[in-house]
């Protein structure tokens, strides 16, 4: 306790937030009228604020990451102009959604100047990401800055070396300028902690921004970043991608360097149970592909021993006549009407585009959820609770009835779970063949059984964590916004009951008048695309196919398709 | 106890050995004069025995596996002729070295006939291994046969399904005809157990045939197999390859399907500590490459979820101007003079062939041995001791003071070991760069600190287990026989003492008159070649380079090089 009787974490949090504010130049502070606007949607404010020049608005809104690096390489834009534009916009995003943790504008601008001078001197880019600002989830370490992951006892302890991924991104010419907010413990689906507070969803500040890479999601939705790196062990890239209407890719373990992060867990526990991995969030599939390809081609296995050998072009590919599987339900949580509908629409768009679509049964898949949950529990929560108790930090509201000290499992129990997983993995290989033995290229399924819910309202992660359990590559793609004219709003309540508490909570998010469905307006409905383990190129090709088919459907005036 | 008061394992072993004998046709039994010959070396007996026809001697002695499959595919040889020849020769090998466990000649010959009839019908081979007999370590399961791994309580319990690798090999057209002997617990370096007895080294029946894939080693050395599959968690492919003068390749985890074997351990324990993997043993590098390439190109990841995606040609490659590193000592066991000398000779042969050779320091590598040993101990030995106690089976002599029940480690301890390994793996990445930053393509080092020793005399596995700890790809290559004219026999005793018990035992195998060095005559001196994780093509290219350089040295009359 501090002399005041206050738990010490409060003073640490106050100091940390003051540090954050001090790192935003005064001229980038929003006019008071914008700071807490009446609208739930704040996506328009960067444009309205007057802080960015027209050119900066253009840089942050009208390019892809691919186009931006290309423009810098062609000397059409400077690294400084691009970096400044994104720093300004990230500063605005922070003031509206609280999406940042470490603010590194000064260093970023100095680096951009250095990149420009190198380019002037040599006529060549430093690397294929020359001048591209990339945002990072707070768990990545950047020398000289905290990687506190929202825990007071880890704050004010700057990293002495970069995470491996950060070193590689810098070698490739990228600019590191912000780190982004996460949930306490990293094991929640809403990004709240007592050090930095809660990240809000810029599209609708009443619904969740998702987690655990929620700061990334909100920042990219605000166009305060064009490409960000999150991590995912249960859905932590794909869920905030859905909540913020973005593309997010969770590769298989060993694709993207993960080494040297702050995880809040016991070192070495990672590989024993559910294993987290890093991956990109962005505005479209091509930008995520650009990240994965550039990174793989930089031979990251020479710097992180856990990275699997293999250039991007050796990471699988789709068949010439692709077959796409549709998994409509995980058999545990029945998708609510708008989720079922968007899956129908996607299948329809694919068929219209001439792609063969087959139904995938869920009899094996439905075993994944409970096994994943058993793995999540193997360590008790003792390590992270020790960290919190050091400064008297209480659990975040959503975690309060979910996290408690438990005994670690025994090695024998762990071995049994792993044996069970091995069997399940083998059974699940059946997903990649049709009944008559042809290859299923990718599977399309929901990201969750419900649309983006209210703050702290996410229910269950079976649709996302199961693919981590199986180590498949998986990504989120936005399909369309939940709109006023969408007839699914008027759907009858579902009468099917699957008879478990997850399903009951899910139905409660739609049925029985407990929720005002108007809350879902303007949130984005998404699908998940999945490919077999370590076939990230195949995944990306599949995601592009789905993205294209959906876009074609929209262009054909079918945005409000009736099925 | 049986009514006689005898422990039950004895009757089971007698019955099992009777079953083995009954599966060898009478006309393939050796004349009494050959059964226990006065010579230590029995490699000549298949030729002398009169059991094989000239054509069968030619088939078993004069082809490579590549040439054999090619001859069958060209209709120059039938699958039946090839299978019969190897069955006969394996039967002889069994009578002289006790290298087999399950004898499947009848089924193999029936399959060969079926393969021939398919070939007649369609004019096409069933697959790229059409008609090739492949021997398998006993741990692999073949439907209808035991996978007892030399433990009485597991005998007479035929497998109900094939190991994944067996299914794939059969799909590719191979013939499965024998399984081969292993040590009790699979965790010893000499292949003895109470169910099948001890496998002998056909080159010198006083020295060890090695383990744990010792039956494979002896069988292939007898030319009773042309290609065999072993498994390796501490050196169990590379050690018997050395003892029997063969090539053996231990790939990284996830390259060769491992699923569905009998391991004698708790299911699911495999991935927690040191992880075993399967790989080929053969007469030369090209045959091992043939196995690895054919298998990888069969997409084994579609049948075993633990197999890493990637065709053989995407598994790395050597630089155009290769650089080879030489690691002369692990810093724990100083190589005895003949081992140091053969490493010198290999470096010299490489340099003569125009290859750049650089010295690799052992300051990091020397940390691997003790960490590997800690991992070996995580499970106690309770699971396998339970299996032995069921039938009153005592420990094999070499294991008696090495295996005892211990408590399993806790999950926290396991996590700490894994964190330590992660750090070591990262430090060891430095091995793959020269001081001035150029790529080191492969590393050459000893297989052990000593030549092939007497039965039960192997000392330490640091040179082999360290590469399992780091999950590097590694293989054994024979360099030359230890010969009468070799001046290393006359070397002075080493005066360097590294001050640990492993090194002391190793010196005792050479110095101080404890051992008659004549024992080592005719054993093969080998080197190990190592490539980074999951780069099996790079490894095979490096092994070929070393194999070629050594062969060129010999052709140039440099076989008895004086340095």
XYZ file of N, CA and C in Angstrom, chain A residues 161-164 167 255 259-260 266-272 275 299 301-310 314-317 378-379 408-412 414-416 418-419 422-423 425-426 429 433 439 533-535 538, chain B residues 161-164 167 255 259-260 266-272 275 299 301-310 314-317 378-379 408-412 414-416 418-419 422-423 425-426 429 433 439 533-535 538:
324
model
N 16.211 -5.376 -25.046
C 16.408 -5.801 -26.442
C 15.077 -5.988 -27.143
N 15.135 -5.907 -28.460
C 13.921 -6.057 -29.265
C 13.480 -7.509 -29.336
N 12.173 -7.751 -29.460
C 11.684 -9.066 -29.872
C 12.282 -9.369 -31.244
N 12.424 -10.657 -31.549
C 13.035 -11.044 -32.825
C 12.280 -10.414 -33.998
N 13.263 -6.800 -34.559
C 14.567 -6.694 -35.241
C 14.425 -6.933 -36.739
N 5.397 -19.819 -37.967
C 5.489 -19.070 -39.215
C 6.053 -17.679 -38.997
N 9.449 -15.090 -30.728
C 10.402 -15.098 -29.622
C 10.640 -13.711 -29.041
N 10.826 -13.696 -27.720
C 11.242 -12.463 -27.072
C 10.109 -11.517 -26.765
N 4.610 -18.001 -17.344
C 5.878 -18.605 -16.983
C 6.685 -18.896 -18.260
N 7.929 -18.470 -18.324
C 8.727 -18.766 -19.518
C 8.781 -20.279 -19.765
N 8.606 -20.658 -21.024
C 8.684 -22.068 -21.393
C 7.356 -22.796 -21.365
N 6.298 -22.145 -20.821
C 4.984 -22.806 -20.767
C 4.334 -22.856 -22.151
N 4.720 -21.926 -23.000
C 4.039 -21.723 -24.279
C 3.787 -22.992 -25.067
N 4.820 -23.768 -25.261
C 4.673 -24.924 -26.137
C 3.971 -26.107 -25.508
N 3.654 -26.025 -24.222
C 3.088 -27.199 -23.553
C 1.603 -27.378 -23.830
N -0.612 -22.980 -28.051
C 0.555 -22.165 -28.368
C 0.167 -20.939 -29.194
N 13.895 -15.011 -44.344
C 14.505 -16.147 -43.621
C 14.467 -15.982 -42.102
N 13.758 -17.950 -39.853
C 14.268 -19.124 -39.112
C 15.745 -18.980 -38.778
N 16.427 -18.026 -39.430
C 17.830 -17.808 -39.074
C 17.963 -16.940 -37.829
N 16.837 -16.374 -37.351
C 16.907 -15.526 -36.159
C 16.045 -16.038 -35.014
N 14.999 -16.763 -35.318
C 14.154 -17.361 -34.274
C 14.115 -18.864 -34.536
N 14.713 -19.657 -33.633
C 14.837 -21.092 -33.904
C 13.489 -21.815 -33.956
N 12.431 -21.178 -33.455
C 11.124 -21.829 -33.496
C 10.425 -21.625 -34.831
N 10.974 -20.785 -35.689
C 10.337 -20.550 -36.985
C 10.648 -21.712 -37.928
N 9.614 -22.186 -38.602
C 9.721 -23.300 -39.532
C 10.341 -22.815 -40.839
N 11.293 -23.593 -41.349
C 11.935 -23.257 -42.621
C 10.904 -23.245 -43.750
N 10.951 -22.248 -44.621
C 10.085 -22.279 -45.801
C 9.690 -20.912 -46.327
N 6.541 -21.626 -50.879
C 6.498 -23.066 -50.575
C 5.462 -23.378 -49.499
N 4.565 -22.417 -49.216
C 3.565 -22.612 -48.161
C 2.199 -23.007 -48.720
N 2.210 -23.925 -49.690
C 0.955 -24.477 -50.207
C 0.286 -23.585 -51.229
N -0.725 -24.116 -51.875
C -1.520 -23.286 -52.771
C -2.869 -23.952 -53.023
N -4.162 -25.411 -17.978
C -3.114 -26.267 -17.400
C -2.215 -25.588 -16.377
N -2.021 -24.272 -16.508
C -1.037 -23.621 -15.636
C -1.654 -23.022 -14.379
N -1.526 -26.339 -10.780
C -1.108 -26.768 -12.110
C -1.500 -28.219 -12.308
N -1.733 -28.603 -13.537
C -1.964 -30.024 -13.795
C -0.642 -30.779 -13.646
N -0.735 -32.084 -13.525
C 0.471 -32.918 -13.510
C 0.910 -33.224 -14.934
N 2.164 -33.615 -15.044
C 2.701 -33.931 -16.368
C 1.889 -35.050 -17.033
N 1.465 -36.028 -16.259
C 0.650 -37.117 -16.833
C -0.643 -36.607 -17.453
N -1.173 -33.618 -18.572
C -0.780 -32.883 -19.773
C -0.537 -33.848 -20.933
N 0.155 -34.938 -20.640
C 0.435 -35.934 -21.692
C -0.874 -36.505 -22.231
N -1.826 -36.784 -21.339
C -3.111 -37.332 -21.801
C -3.826 -36.353 -22.714
N -2.469 -34.133 -24.557
C -1.741 -34.081 -25.828
C -2.027 -35.310 -26.689
N -2.175 -36.450 -26.037
C -2.511 -37.669 -26.791
C -3.909 -37.531 -27.396
N -3.717 -35.286 -30.375
C -3.117 -35.952 -31.531
C -4.175 -36.762 -32.285
N -5.013 -37.469 -31.534
C -6.081 -38.263 -32.157
C -7.072 -37.366 -32.894
N -6.554 -34.320 -34.021
C -5.898 -33.750 -35.210
C -5.989 -34.721 -36.377
N -5.772 -35.985 -36.064
C -5.809 -36.974 -37.146
C -7.224 -37.103 -37.698
N -8.182 -34.353 -40.058
C -7.619 -34.337 -41.417
C -8.699 -34.665 -42.451
N -10.914 -33.385 -47.229
C -11.329 -34.206 -48.371
C -12.855 -34.197 -48.471
N -9.763 -32.849 -52.911
C -9.193 -31.928 -51.922
C -10.153 -30.767 -51.628
N -2.548 -26.825 -41.623
C -1.356 -26.370 -40.894
C -0.195 -25.990 -41.828
N 0.357 -24.832 -41.561
C 1.575 -24.346 -42.232
C 1.390 -24.100 -43.729
N 0.134 -23.940 -44.149
C -0.113 -23.632 -45.557
C -0.682 -22.212 -45.642
N -1.683 -20.996 -49.192
C -3.001 -21.548 -49.530
C -4.116 -20.781 -48.820
N -4.021 -51.892 -36.472
C -3.852 -51.013 -37.629
C -2.388 -50.657 -37.829
N -2.064 -50.274 -39.047
C -0.690 -49.919 -39.381
C -0.321 -48.549 -38.822
N 0.938 -48.374 -38.483
C 1.460 -47.019 -38.259
C 1.258 -46.221 -39.553
N 1.142 -44.912 -39.420
C 0.900 -44.082 -40.607
C 1.982 -44.304 -41.658
N 1.382 -47.449 -43.695
C 0.323 -47.240 -44.698
C 0.863 -46.501 -45.925
N 9.228 -34.486 -40.056
C 9.516 -34.744 -41.463
C 8.989 -36.100 -41.911
N 3.556 -41.199 -36.335
C 2.328 -41.516 -35.610
C 1.995 -43.003 -35.627
N 1.441 -43.467 -34.505
C 0.929 -44.830 -34.454
C 1.985 -45.881 -34.195
N 4.294 -43.330 -21.988
C 2.947 -42.809 -21.814
C 2.529 -42.049 -23.073
N 1.358 -42.373 -23.634
C 0.917 -41.641 -24.830
C 0.857 -40.133 -24.553
N 1.352 -39.356 -25.494
C 1.316 -37.903 -25.369
C 2.545 -37.301 -24.713
N 3.445 -38.133 -24.145
C 4.647 -37.608 -23.507
C 5.660 -37.110 -24.544
N 5.570 -37.680 -25.748
C 6.600 -37.459 -26.771
C 7.001 -36.007 -26.975
N 6.028 -35.158 -27.167
C 6.357 -33.781 -27.516
C 6.794 -32.927 -26.343
N 6.733 -33.463 -25.128
C 7.031 -32.628 -23.960
C 8.524 -32.440 -23.736
N 12.065 -35.238 -28.424
C 11.067 -35.828 -29.303
C 11.729 -36.716 -30.348
N 3.102 -36.353 -49.812
C 2.265 -35.509 -48.943
C 1.875 -36.191 -47.625
N 1.831 -35.159 -44.731
C 1.065 -34.293 -43.817
C -0.432 -34.477 -43.987
N -0.845 -35.096 -45.074
C -2.284 -35.351 -45.232
C -2.716 -36.593 -44.446
N -1.756 -37.336 -43.898
C -2.110 -38.534 -43.139
C -1.631 -38.498 -41.695
N -0.569 -37.758 -41.426
C -0.074 -37.610 -40.050
C -0.046 -36.116 -39.760
N -0.919 -35.646 -38.847
C -1.030 -34.200 -38.630
C 0.236 -33.577 -38.054
N 1.154 -34.404 -37.526
C 2.385 -33.843 -36.970
C 3.448 -33.612 -38.042
N 3.186 -34.077 -39.257
C 4.178 -33.877 -40.319
C 4.080 -32.447 -40.848
N 5.244 -31.832 -40.995
C 5.337 -30.456 -41.468
C 5.133 -30.425 -42.984
N 4.332 -29.476 -43.446
C 4.084 -29.318 -44.877
C 5.390 -28.990 -45.604
N 5.637 -29.620 -46.733
C 6.792 -29.230 -47.551
C 7.380 -30.357 -48.381
N 11.637 -28.288 -51.326
C 11.516 -27.041 -50.550
C 12.191 -27.180 -49.184
N 13.036 -28.226 -49.026
C 13.677 -28.444 -47.725
C 15.123 -27.952 -47.708
N 15.334 -26.760 -48.262
C 16.656 -26.132 -48.191
C 17.629 -26.642 -49.230
N 18.758 -25.975 -49.347
C 19.811 -26.472 -50.225
C 21.132 -25.829 -49.842
N 12.508 -36.597 -17.540
C 11.291 -35.931 -17.026
C 10.180 -36.877 -16.595
N 10.089 -38.055 -17.229
C 8.933 -38.920 -16.950
C 9.204 -39.940 -15.860
N 7.923 -38.084 -11.511
C 7.877 -37.190 -12.664
C 8.234 -35.782 -12.233
N 8.777 -35.009 -13.152
C 9.000 -33.602 -12.832
C 7.644 -32.876 -12.796
N 7.646 -31.691 -12.222
C 6.438 -30.856 -12.257
C 6.393 -30.069 -13.557
N 5.212 -29.593 -13.887
C 5.050 -28.812 -15.112
C 5.950 -27.575 -15.106
N 6.109 -26.955 -13.929
C 6.995 -25.777 -13.846
C 8.434 -26.109 -14.210
N 9.404 -28.557 -16.104
C 9.393 -28.812 -17.537
C 9.439 -27.489 -18.316
N 8.634 -26.532 -17.869
C 8.614 -25.224 -18.539
C 9.991 -24.567 -18.468
N 10.637 -24.664 -17.303
C 11.968 -24.058 -17.164
C 12.957 -24.696 -18.123
N 12.299 -26.071 -20.920
C 11.963 -25.653 -22.285
C 12.406 -24.213 -22.552
N 12.311 -23.371 -21.525
C 12.783 -21.995 -21.685
C 14.299 -21.986 -21.883
N 15.058 -23.067 -25.388
C 14.768 -22.004 -26.362
C 15.959 -21.045 -26.466
N 16.517 -20.684 -25.309
C 17.670 -19.775 -25.293
C 18.880 -20.421 -25.987
N 18.849 -22.864 -28.206
C 18.580 -22.955 -29.644
C 18.944 -21.646 -30.329
N 18.578 -20.559 -29.667
C 18.872 -19.257 -30.286
C 20.376 -19.015 -30.347
N 22.093 -20.828 -33.139
C 21.930 -20.340 -34.518
C 23.242 -19.741 -35.035
N 26.758 -19.415 -39.152
C 27.419 -18.266 -39.774
C 28.912 -18.308 -39.436
N 27.261 -17.888 -44.734
C 26.483 -19.066 -44.314
C 27.376 -20.303 -44.190
N 17.513 -27.071 -38.707
C 16.195 -27.681 -38.549
C 15.360 -27.658 -39.834
N 14.787 -28.800 -40.151
C 13.838 -28.964 -41.256
C 14.447 -28.679 -42.627
N 15.780 -28.745 -42.707
C 16.428 -28.567 -44.010
C 17.067 -29.896 -44.418
N 19.074 -29.878 -47.742
C 20.406 -29.301 -47.497
C 21.315 -30.327 -46.817
